C-alpha cells in the first residue's frame, strides 16, 4: 500500500524553502566555485571537452547542486574578471562533503583526463553566513 | 473551503526539481559571484557591517537566490584563493535581471554606504551551460 501525503499550499512553500528556492536560504552550505583558464581559449573543442569532463562529476554523491558556466555577457567593468573560460559551481553540505568530492575517484579521473586542457585554475571556497 | 493537494513521493521529487534542488538544474541561470577584500580584515565590526549591508540587497526583486559567505576552512592548496574576506553569490534569470539589480536604488545605496569598508572587489559573471 502506498501512503500518500496530503499537504496544503503553506506546506508547499515550506518544501520550496527546504529545497533551496528561498531567496535567502536558511540552510548554510559550502560553496565551491572553480574557474578554469584554457591553454587554447579559442578552441571550442577544448572548451566542450572540459565541460563534458565536468559533467562526469555530477554523479559524486556529496554534491548537492552543480552549475557549469561560461562567461556571461554582462556589462564590462573594471571589477569584473572576464579572463577565464569555464566555471564550475558546487554546493556541499559541509567541508567534509567537499573533501569526499576532492578525494573521489571520479574527480581524480577528471583531473587526470582533463588537466592538459587548462593553463590555470582558481578556487573559491566559502561558507554561508 | 480549502482545497488540499494530495501528492505522492514522486511528485515531491518533481517539485524539488522545479525548485532548483536538482543536482544538475535544467534552468539556465546567470551566476553573479562577488568577492570583497576588507580594508581592515581583522575588524569583526567591519565584516559584520558589510554582511549587514549585503543583506539589504535581498529585497531586490530580480535576485532569484542569494548566498552570503565567509572563507571556508577547506584544505589549503595553491589553487585556492584564501585572501578575500566576504562573498556574495546571486542567481538571476538572465543578464537583464542582473542589470536591473546593478541599477537598483537599494544596490546603489549599499555601495554608497559600504564602499569605504573594502579595498578591492572582484566579480565573476557566468552563464549556465
PDB file of C-alpha atoms in Angstrom:
ATOM      1  CA  UNK A   1       0.000   0.000   0.000  1.00  0.00           C
ATOM      2  CA  UNK A   2       1.347   3.380  -0.970  1.00  0.00           C
ATOM      3  CA  UNK A   3       0.889   6.009   1.691  1.00  0.00           C
ATOM      4  CA  UNK A   4       0.091   9.370   0.104  1.00  0.00           C
ATOM      5  CA  UNK A   5       0.836  12.721   1.676  1.00  0.00           C
ATOM      6  CA  UNK A   6      -1.865  15.395   1.854  1.00  0.00           C
ATOM      7  CA  UNK A   7      -0.390  18.876   2.075  1.00  0.00           C
ATOM      8  CA  UNK A   8      -1.572  22.467   1.745  1.00  0.00           C
ATOM      9  CA  UNK A   9      -0.108  25.471  -0.051  1.00  0.00           C
ATOM     10  CA  UNK A  10       1.737  26.723   3.027  1.00  0.00           C
ATOM     11  CA  UNK A  11       3.432  23.350   3.307  1.00  0.00           C
ATOM     12  CA  UNK A  12       4.371  23.506  -0.378  1.00  0.00           C
ATOM     13  CA  UNK A  13       6.081  26.839   0.263  1.00  0.00           C
ATOM     14  CA  UNK A  14       7.846  25.238   3.206  1.00  0.00           C
ATOM     15  CA  UNK A  15       9.063  22.444   0.949  1.00  0.00           C
ATOM     16  CA  UNK A  16      10.293  25.049  -1.541  1.00  0.00           C
ATOM     17  CA  UNK A  17      12.342  26.680   1.213  1.00  0.00           C
ATOM     18  CA  UNK A  18      13.817  23.379   2.348  1.00  0.00           C
ATOM     19  CA  UNK A  19      14.836  22.620  -1.229  1.00  0.00           C
ATOM     20  CA  UNK A  20      16.730  25.875  -1.552  1.00  0.00           C
ATOM     21  CA  UNK A  21      14.316  28.000  -3.563  1.00  0.00           C
ATOM     22  CA  UNK A  22      14.060  30.601  -0.815  1.00  0.00           C
ATOM     23  CA  UNK A  23      15.792  33.793  -1.913  1.00  0.00           C
ATOM     24  CA  UNK A  24      17.761  33.829   1.317  1.00  0.00           C
ATOM     25  CA  UNK A  25      18.284  30.129   2.147  1.00  0.00           C
ATOM     26  CA  UNK A  26      18.132  29.053   5.786  1.00  0.00           C
ATOM     27  CA  UNK A  27      20.491  26.169   5.150  1.00  0.00           C
ATOM     28  CA  UNK A  28      24.183  27.012   5.482  1.00  0.00           C
ATOM     29  CA  UNK A  29      26.014  25.353   2.642  1.00  0.00           C
ATOM     30  CA  UNK A  30      29.606  25.227   1.477  1.00  0.00           C
ATOM     31  CA  UNK A  31      30.016  26.962  -1.887  1.00  0.00           C
ATOM     32  CA  UNK A  32      32.878  25.685  -4.068  1.00  0.00           C
ATOM     33  CA  UNK A  33      33.491  27.828  -7.174  1.00  0.00           C
ATOM     34  CA  UNK A  34      36.256  26.911  -9.624  1.00  0.00           C
ATOM     35  CA  UNK A  35      37.411  28.942 -12.629  1.00  0.00           C
ATOM     36  CA  UNK A  36      39.431  27.437 -15.483  1.00  0.00           C
ATOM     37  CA  UNK A  37      41.647  29.288 -17.954  1.00  0.00           C
ATOM     38  CA  UNK A  38      42.148  27.102 -21.048  1.00  0.00           C
ATOM     39  CA  UNK A  39      45.538  26.707 -22.685  1.00  0.00           C
ATOM     40  CA  UNK A  40      43.750  27.244 -26.007  1.00  0.00           C
ATOM     41  CA  UNK A  41      40.868  29.606 -25.185  1.00  0.00           C
ATOM     42  CA  UNK A  42      39.923  29.904 -28.864  1.00  0.00           C
ATOM     43  CA  UNK A  43      39.350  26.158 -29.158  1.00  0.00           C
ATOM     44  CA  UNK A  44      35.652  25.293 -28.947  1.00  0.00           C
ATOM     45  CA  UNK A  45      36.670  21.616 -28.937  1.00  0.00           C
ATOM     46  CA  UNK A  46      38.795  22.094 -25.818  1.00  0.00           C
ATOM     47  CA  UNK A  47      36.019  24.045 -24.109  1.00  0.00           C
ATOM     48  CA  UNK A  48      33.465  21.337 -24.887  1.00  0.00           C
ATOM     49  CA  UNK A  49      35.833  18.593 -23.740  1.00  0.00           C
ATOM     50  CA  UNK A  50      36.329  20.358 -20.403  1.00  0.00           C
ATOM     51  CA  UNK A  51      32.575  20.861 -19.951  1.00  0.00           C
ATOM     52  CA  UNK A  52      31.953  17.188 -20.825  1.00  0.00           C
ATOM     53  CA  UNK A  53      34.567  16.217 -18.252  1.00  0.00           C
ATOM     54  CA  UNK A  54      32.951  18.421 -15.611  1.00  0.00           C
ATOM     55  CA  UNK A  55      29.586  16.772 -16.280  1.00  0.00           C
ATOM     56  CA  UNK A  56      31.044  13.428 -15.166  1.00  0.00           C
ATOM     57  CA  UNK A  57      31.445  14.938 -11.674  1.00  0.00           C
ATOM     58  CA  UNK A  58      27.690  15.262 -11.166  1.00  0.00           C
ATOM     59  CA  UNK A  59      27.408  11.647 -10.007  1.00  0.00           C
ATOM     60  CA  UNK A  60      29.615  12.228  -6.962  1.00  0.00           C
ATOM     61  CA  UNK A  61      27.080  11.801  -4.155  1.00  0.00           C
ATOM     62  CA  UNK A  62      28.124  14.628  -1.816  1.00  0.00           C
ATOM     63  CA  UNK A  63      27.480  17.319  -4.466  1.00  0.00           C
ATOM     64  CA  UNK A  64      24.157  18.940  -3.573  1.00  0.00           C
ATOM     65  CA  UNK A  65      23.939  21.046  -6.736  1.00  0.00           C
ATOM     66  CA  UNK A  66      26.243  21.849  -9.650  1.00  0.00           C
ATOM     67  CA  UNK A  67      26.289  24.710 -12.168  1.00  0.00           C
ATOM     68  CA  UNK A  68      28.682  24.680 -15.120  1.00  0.00           C
ATOM     69  CA  UNK A  69      29.231  28.072 -16.703  1.00  0.00           C
ATOM     70  CA  UNK A  70      30.866  30.163 -19.360  1.00  0.00           C
ATOM     71  CA  UNK A  71      31.481  33.902 -19.390  1.00  0.00           C
ATOM     72  CA  UNK A  72      28.265  35.935 -19.263  1.00  0.00           C
ATOM     73  CA  UNK A  73      27.787  38.977 -21.480  1.00  0.00           C
ATOM     74  CA  UNK A  74      27.227  41.342 -18.573  1.00  0.00           C
ATOM     75  CA  UNK A  75      28.491  44.913 -18.631  1.00  0.00           C
ATOM     76  CA  UNK A  76      32.287  45.104 -18.792  1.00  0.00           C
ATOM     77  CA  UNK A  77      33.517  46.893 -15.674  1.00  0.00           C
ATOM     78  CA  UNK A  78      36.978  47.137 -14.106  1.00  0.00           C
ATOM     79  CA  UNK A  79      35.935  44.930 -11.193  1.00  0.00           C
ATOM     80  CA  UNK A  80      34.672  42.090 -13.418  1.00  0.00           C
ATOM     81  CA  UNK A  81      37.178  39.352 -14.270  1.00  0.00           C
ATOM     82  CA  UNK A  82      36.364  38.264 -17.828  1.00  0.00           C
ATOM     83  CA  UNK A  83      39.636  36.451 -18.489  1.00  0.00           C
ATOM     84  CA  UNK A  84      38.521  32.903 -17.559  1.00  0.00           C
ATOM     85  CA  UNK A  85      36.869  30.341 -19.856  1.00  0.00           C
ATOM     86  CA  UNK A  86      34.836  27.718 -17.938  1.00  0.00           C
ATOM     87  CA  UNK A  87      33.451  27.666 -14.389  1.00  0.00           C
ATOM     88  CA  UNK A  88      32.140  25.021 -12.021  1.00  0.00           C
ATOM     89  CA  UNK A  89      29.970  25.979  -9.049  1.00  0.00           C
ATOM     90  CA  UNK A  90      29.068  23.326  -6.497  1.00  0.00           C
ATOM     91  CA  UNK A  91      27.190  23.240  -3.209  1.00  0.00           C
ATOM     92  CA  UNK A  92      28.080  20.827  -0.432  1.00  0.00           C
ATOM     93  CA  UNK A  93      26.517  20.253   2.977  1.00  0.00           C
ATOM     94  CA  UNK A  94      29.829  20.927   4.689  1.00  0.00           C
ATOM     95  CA  UNK A  95      33.617  20.795   4.408  1.00  0.00           C
ATOM     96  CA  UNK A  96      33.587  17.000   4.861  1.00  0.00           C
ATOM     97  CA  UNK A  97      31.345  16.687   1.791  1.00  0.00           C
ATOM     98  CA  UNK A  98      33.760  18.798  -0.226  1.00  0.00           C
ATOM     99  CA  UNK A  99      36.720  16.682   0.974  1.00  0.00           C
ATOM    100  CA  UNK A 100      34.902  13.497  -0.062  1.00  0.00           C
ATOM    101  CA  UNK A 101      34.425  15.050  -3.512  1.00  0.00           C
ATOM    102  CA  UNK A 102      38.100  16.059  -3.772  1.00  0.00           C
ATOM    103  CA  UNK A 103      39.247  12.532  -2.964  1.00  0.00           C
ATOM    104  CA  UNK A 104      36.580  10.740  -5.049  1.00  0.00           C
ATOM    105  CA  UNK A 105      37.916   8.521  -7.886  1.00  0.00           C
ATOM    106  CA  UNK A 106      35.592  10.242 -10.400  1.00  0.00           C
ATOM    107  CA  UNK A 107      37.083  13.636  -9.504  1.00  0.00           C
ATOM    108  CA  UNK A 108      40.614  12.283  -9.636  1.00  0.00           C
ATOM    109  CA  UNK A 109      39.907  10.722 -13.067  1.00  0.00           C
ATOM    110  CA  UNK A 110      38.506  14.069 -14.255  1.00  0.00           C
ATOM    111  CA  UNK A 111      41.728  15.849 -13.250  1.00  0.00           C
ATOM    112  CA  UNK A 112      43.917  13.143 -14.809  1.00  0.00           C
ATOM    113  CA  UNK A 113      41.984  13.165 -18.103  1.00  0.00           C
ATOM    114  CA  UNK A 114      41.484  16.914 -18.494  1.00  0.00           C
ATOM    115  CA  UNK A 115      44.258  18.832 -16.722  1.00  0.00           C
ATOM    116  CA  UNK A 116      46.198  19.102 -20.002  1.00  0.00           C
ATOM    117  CA  UNK A 117      43.432  21.455 -21.197  1.00  0.00           C
ATOM    118  CA  UNK A 118      43.893  24.217 -18.650  1.00  0.00           C
ATOM    119  CA  UNK A 119      46.673  26.723 -18.012  1.00  0.00           C
ATOM    120  CA  UNK A 120      45.323  27.939 -14.671  1.00  0.00           C
ATOM    121  CA  UNK A 121      42.703  27.017 -12.075  1.00  0.00           C
ATOM    122  CA  UNK A 122      41.415  29.270  -9.315  1.00  0.00           C
ATOM    123  CA  UNK A 123      39.186  28.076  -6.464  1.00  0.00           C
ATOM    124  CA  UNK A 124      36.986  29.999  -4.006  1.00  0.00           C
ATOM    125  CA  UNK A 125      35.528  28.067  -1.051  1.00  0.00           C
ATOM    126  CA  UNK A 126      33.002  29.976   1.023  1.00  0.00           C
ATOM    127  CA  UNK A 127      30.709  29.055   3.874  1.00  0.00           C
ATOM    128  CA  UNK A 128      27.232  30.580   4.067  1.00  0.00           C
ATOM    129  CA  UNK A 129      26.821  33.021   6.959  1.00  0.00           C
TER     130      UNK A 129
ATOM    131  CA  UNK B   1     -13.298  25.702   1.690  1.00  0.00           C
ATOM    132  CA  UNK B   2      -9.597  24.987   1.492  1.00  0.00           C
ATOM    133  CA  UNK B   3      -8.688  22.602  -1.266  1.00  0.00           C
ATOM    134  CA  UNK B   4      -5.854  20.379  -0.181  1.00  0.00           C
ATOM    135  CA  UNK B   5      -3.421  18.742  -2.547  1.00  0.00           C
ATOM    136  CA  UNK B   6      -2.693  15.035  -2.244  1.00  0.00           C
ATOM    137  CA  UNK B   7       0.661  14.149  -3.697  1.00  0.00           C
ATOM    138  CA  UNK B   8       2.993  11.177  -3.658  1.00  0.00           C
ATOM    139  CA  UNK B   9       6.731  10.882  -3.183  1.00  0.00           C
ATOM    140  CA  UNK B  10       7.448  11.009  -6.936  1.00  0.00           C
ATOM    141  CA  UNK B  11       5.569  14.303  -7.166  1.00  0.00           C
ATOM    142  CA  UNK B  12       7.537  15.656  -4.214  1.00  0.00           C
ATOM    143  CA  UNK B  13      10.743  14.864  -6.072  1.00  0.00           C
ATOM    144  CA  UNK B  14       9.327  16.643  -9.125  1.00  0.00           C
ATOM    145  CA  UNK B  15       8.585  19.711  -7.007  1.00  0.00           C
ATOM    146  CA  UNK B  16      12.120  19.567  -5.647  1.00  0.00           C
ATOM    147  CA  UNK B  17      13.470  19.649  -9.217  1.00  0.00           C
ATOM    148  CA  UNK B  18      11.300  22.614 -10.181  1.00  0.00           C
ATOM    149  CA  UNK B  19      12.519  24.494  -7.130  1.00  0.00           C
ATOM    150  CA  UNK B  20      16.144  24.037  -8.093  1.00  0.00           C
ATOM    151  CA  UNK B  21      17.134  21.188  -5.827  1.00  0.00           C
ATOM    152  CA  UNK B  22      18.028  19.021  -8.815  1.00  0.00           C
ATOM    153  CA  UNK B  23      21.729  18.324  -8.676  1.00  0.00           C
ATOM    154  CA  UNK B  24      22.113  19.396 -12.293  1.00  0.00           C
ATOM    155  CA  UNK B  25      19.490  22.148 -12.755  1.00  0.00           C
ATOM    156  CA  UNK B  26      17.602  22.310 -16.059  1.00  0.00           C
ATOM    157  CA  UNK B  27      17.152  26.069 -15.752  1.00  0.00           C
ATOM    158  CA  UNK B  28      19.998  28.160 -17.148  1.00  0.00           C
ATOM    159  CA  UNK B  29      20.684  30.964 -14.719  1.00  0.00           C
ATOM    160  CA  UNK B  30      23.131  33.834 -14.544  1.00  0.00           C
ATOM    161  CA  UNK B  31      25.544  33.378 -11.634  1.00  0.00           C
ATOM    162  CA  UNK B  32      26.957  36.595 -10.136  1.00  0.00           C
ATOM    163  CA  UNK B  33      29.726  35.994  -7.592  1.00  0.00           C
ATOM    164  CA  UNK B  34      31.415  38.924  -5.859  1.00  0.00           C
ATOM    165  CA  UNK B  35      34.417  38.790  -3.521  1.00  0.00           C
ATOM    166  CA  UNK B  36      35.321  41.615  -1.130  1.00  0.00           C
ATOM    167  CA  UNK B  37      38.697  42.311   0.443  1.00  0.00           C
ATOM    168  CA  UNK B  38      38.223  44.474   3.532  1.00  0.00           C
ATOM    169  CA  UNK B  39      40.482  47.452   4.272  1.00  0.00           C
ATOM    170  CA  UNK B  40      40.613  46.164   7.859  1.00  0.00           C
ATOM    171  CA  UNK B  41      40.347  42.359   7.542  1.00  0.00           C
ATOM    172  CA  UNK B  42      40.940  41.889  11.276  1.00  0.00           C
ATOM    173  CA  UNK B  43      37.907  44.001  12.152  1.00  0.00           C
ATOM    174  CA  UNK B  44      34.901  41.825  13.035  1.00  0.00           C
ATOM    175  CA  UNK B  45      32.825  45.024  13.179  1.00  0.00           C
ATOM    176  CA  UNK B  46      33.695  45.905   9.570  1.00  0.00           C
ATOM    177  CA  UNK B  47      32.948  42.359   8.424  1.00  0.00           C
ATOM    178  CA  UNK B  48      29.583  42.384  10.180  1.00  0.00           C
ATOM    179  CA  UNK B  49      28.733  45.824   8.771  1.00  0.00           C
ATOM    180  CA  UNK B  50      29.462  44.626   5.237  1.00  0.00           C
ATOM    181  CA  UNK B  51      27.373  41.465   5.738  1.00  0.00           C
ATOM    182  CA  UNK B  52      24.520  43.546   7.164  1.00  0.00           C
ATOM    183  CA  UNK B  53      24.749  45.826   4.124  1.00  0.00           C
ATOM    184  CA  UNK B  54      24.679  42.842   1.763  1.00  0.00           C
ATOM    185  CA  UNK B  55      21.553  41.546   3.499  1.00  0.00           C
ATOM    186  CA  UNK B  56      19.704  44.716   2.436  1.00  0.00           C
ATOM    187  CA  UNK B  57      20.151  43.590  -1.189  1.00  0.00           C
ATOM    188  CA  UNK B  58      17.919  40.541  -0.733  1.00  0.00           C
ATOM    189  CA  UNK B  59      14.768  42.610  -1.331  1.00  0.00           C
ATOM    190  CA  UNK B  60      15.770  43.493  -4.915  1.00  0.00           C
ATOM    191  CA  UNK B  61      13.146  41.576  -6.882  1.00  0.00           C
ATOM    192  CA  UNK B  62      15.266  40.185  -9.729  1.00  0.00           C
ATOM    193  CA  UNK B  63      17.539  38.244  -7.343  1.00  0.00           C
ATOM    194  CA  UNK B  64      16.414  34.606  -7.506  1.00  0.00           C
ATOM    195  CA  UNK B  65      18.658  33.426  -4.698  1.00  0.00           C
ATOM    196  CA  UNK B  66      21.460  34.923  -2.605  1.00  0.00           C
ATOM    197  CA  UNK B  67      24.236  33.361  -0.546  1.00  0.00           C
ATOM    198  CA  UNK B  68      26.483  35.486   1.661  1.00  0.00           C
ATOM    199  CA  UNK B  69      29.748  33.818   2.624  1.00  0.00           C
ATOM    200  CA  UNK B  70      32.993  33.937   4.501  1.00  0.00           C
ATOM    201  CA  UNK B  71      36.132  31.905   3.923  1.00  0.00           C
ATOM    202  CA  UNK B  72      35.588  28.167   4.410  1.00  0.00           C
ATOM    203  CA  UNK B  73      38.111  26.068   6.291  1.00  0.00           C
ATOM    204  CA  UNK B  74      38.744  23.725   3.377  1.00  0.00           C
ATOM    205  CA  UNK B  75      42.187  22.289   2.681  1.00  0.00           C
ATOM    206  CA  UNK B  76      44.734  24.977   1.808  1.00  0.00           C
ATOM    207  CA  UNK B  77      46.002  24.315  -1.712  1.00  0.00           C
ATOM    208  CA  UNK B  78      47.936  26.510  -4.142  1.00  0.00           C
ATOM    209  CA  UNK B  79      44.893  26.873  -6.408  1.00  0.00           C
ATOM    210  CA  UNK B  80      42.600  28.099  -3.601  1.00  0.00           C
ATOM    211  CA  UNK B  81      42.369  31.869  -3.118  1.00  0.00           C
ATOM    212  CA  UNK B  82      42.001  32.419   0.632  1.00  0.00           C
ATOM    213  CA  UNK B  83      42.876  36.121   0.633  1.00  0.00           C
ATOM    214  CA  UNK B  84      39.323  37.552   0.448  1.00  0.00           C
ATOM    215  CA  UNK B  85      37.005  38.306   3.390  1.00  0.00           C
ATOM    216  CA  UNK B  86      33.316  38.322   2.389  1.00  0.00           C
ATOM    217  CA  UNK B  87      31.470  36.922  -0.643  1.00  0.00           C
ATOM    218  CA  UNK B  88      28.083  37.439  -2.244  1.00  0.00           C
ATOM    219  CA  UNK B  89      26.660  34.845  -4.647  1.00  0.00           C
ATOM    220  CA  UNK B  90      23.471  35.651  -6.540  1.00  0.00           C
ATOM    221  CA  UNK B  91      21.379  33.926  -9.184  1.00  0.00           C
ATOM    222  CA  UNK B  92      19.431  35.872 -11.790  1.00  0.00           C
ATOM    223  CA  UNK B  93      17.142  34.683 -14.571  1.00  0.00           C
ATOM    224  CA  UNK B  94      19.242  36.472 -17.165  1.00  0.00           C
ATOM    225  CA  UNK B  95      21.582  39.395 -17.874  1.00  0.00           C
ATOM    226  CA  UNK B  96      18.659  41.844 -17.844  1.00  0.00           C
ATOM    227  CA  UNK B  97      17.824  40.775 -14.280  1.00  0.00           C
ATOM    228  CA  UNK B  98      21.423  41.372 -13.244  1.00  0.00           C
ATOM    229  CA  UNK B  99      21.398  44.838 -14.899  1.00  0.00           C
ATOM    230  CA  UNK B 100      18.179  45.742 -13.050  1.00  0.00           C
ATOM    231  CA  UNK B 101      19.947  44.754  -9.809  1.00  0.00           C
ATOM    232  CA  UNK B 102      23.055  46.827 -10.637  1.00  0.00           C
ATOM    233  CA  UNK B 103      20.941  49.929 -11.287  1.00  0.00           C
ATOM    234  CA  UNK B 104      18.507  49.391  -8.378  1.00  0.00           C
ATOM    235  CA  UNK B 105      18.457  52.191  -5.742  1.00  0.00           C
ATOM    236  CA  UNK B 106      18.932  49.632  -2.948  1.00  0.00           C
ATOM    237  CA  UNK B 107      22.128  48.362  -4.595  1.00  0.00           C
ATOM    238  CA  UNK B 108      23.383  51.879  -5.214  1.00  0.00           C
ATOM    239  CA  UNK B 109      22.675  52.811  -1.574  1.00  0.00           C
ATOM    240  CA  UNK B 110      24.580  49.694  -0.464  1.00  0.00           C
ATOM    241  CA  UNK B 111      27.644  50.763  -2.485  1.00  0.00           C
ATOM    242  CA  UNK B 112      27.427  54.350  -1.227  1.00  0.00           C
ATOM    243  CA  UNK B 113      27.096  53.309   2.423  1.00  0.00           C
ATOM    244  CA  UNK B 114      29.658  50.485   2.478  1.00  0.00           C
ATOM    245  CA  UNK B 115      32.328  51.030  -0.176  1.00  0.00           C
ATOM    246  CA  UNK B 116      34.593  52.667   2.431  1.00  0.00           C
ATOM    247  CA  UNK B 117      34.905  49.214   4.014  1.00  0.00           C
ATOM    248  CA  UNK B 118      36.560  47.404   1.119  1.00  0.00           C
ATOM    249  CA  UNK B 119      39.974  47.715  -0.502  1.00  0.00           C
ATOM    250  CA  UNK B 120      39.141  45.512  -3.502  1.00  0.00           C
ATOM    251  CA  UNK B 121      36.160  43.895  -5.196  1.00  0.00           C
ATOM    252  CA  UNK B 122      36.286  41.108  -7.775  1.00  0.00           C
ATOM    253  CA  UNK B 123      33.273  39.926  -9.781  1.00  0.00           C
ATOM    254  CA  UNK B 124      32.677  36.741 -11.797  1.00  0.00           C
ATOM    255  CA  UNK B 125      29.578  36.599 -14.009  1.00  0.00           C
ATOM    256  CA  UNK B 126      28.856  33.217 -15.568  1.00  0.00           C
ATOM    257  CA  UNK B 127      26.002  31.806 -17.585  1.00  0.00           C
ATOM    258  CA  UNK B 128      24.914  28.204 -17.041  1.00  0.00           C
ATOM    259  CA  UNK B 129      25.690  25.932 -19.979  1.00  0.00           C
TER     260      UNK B 129
END
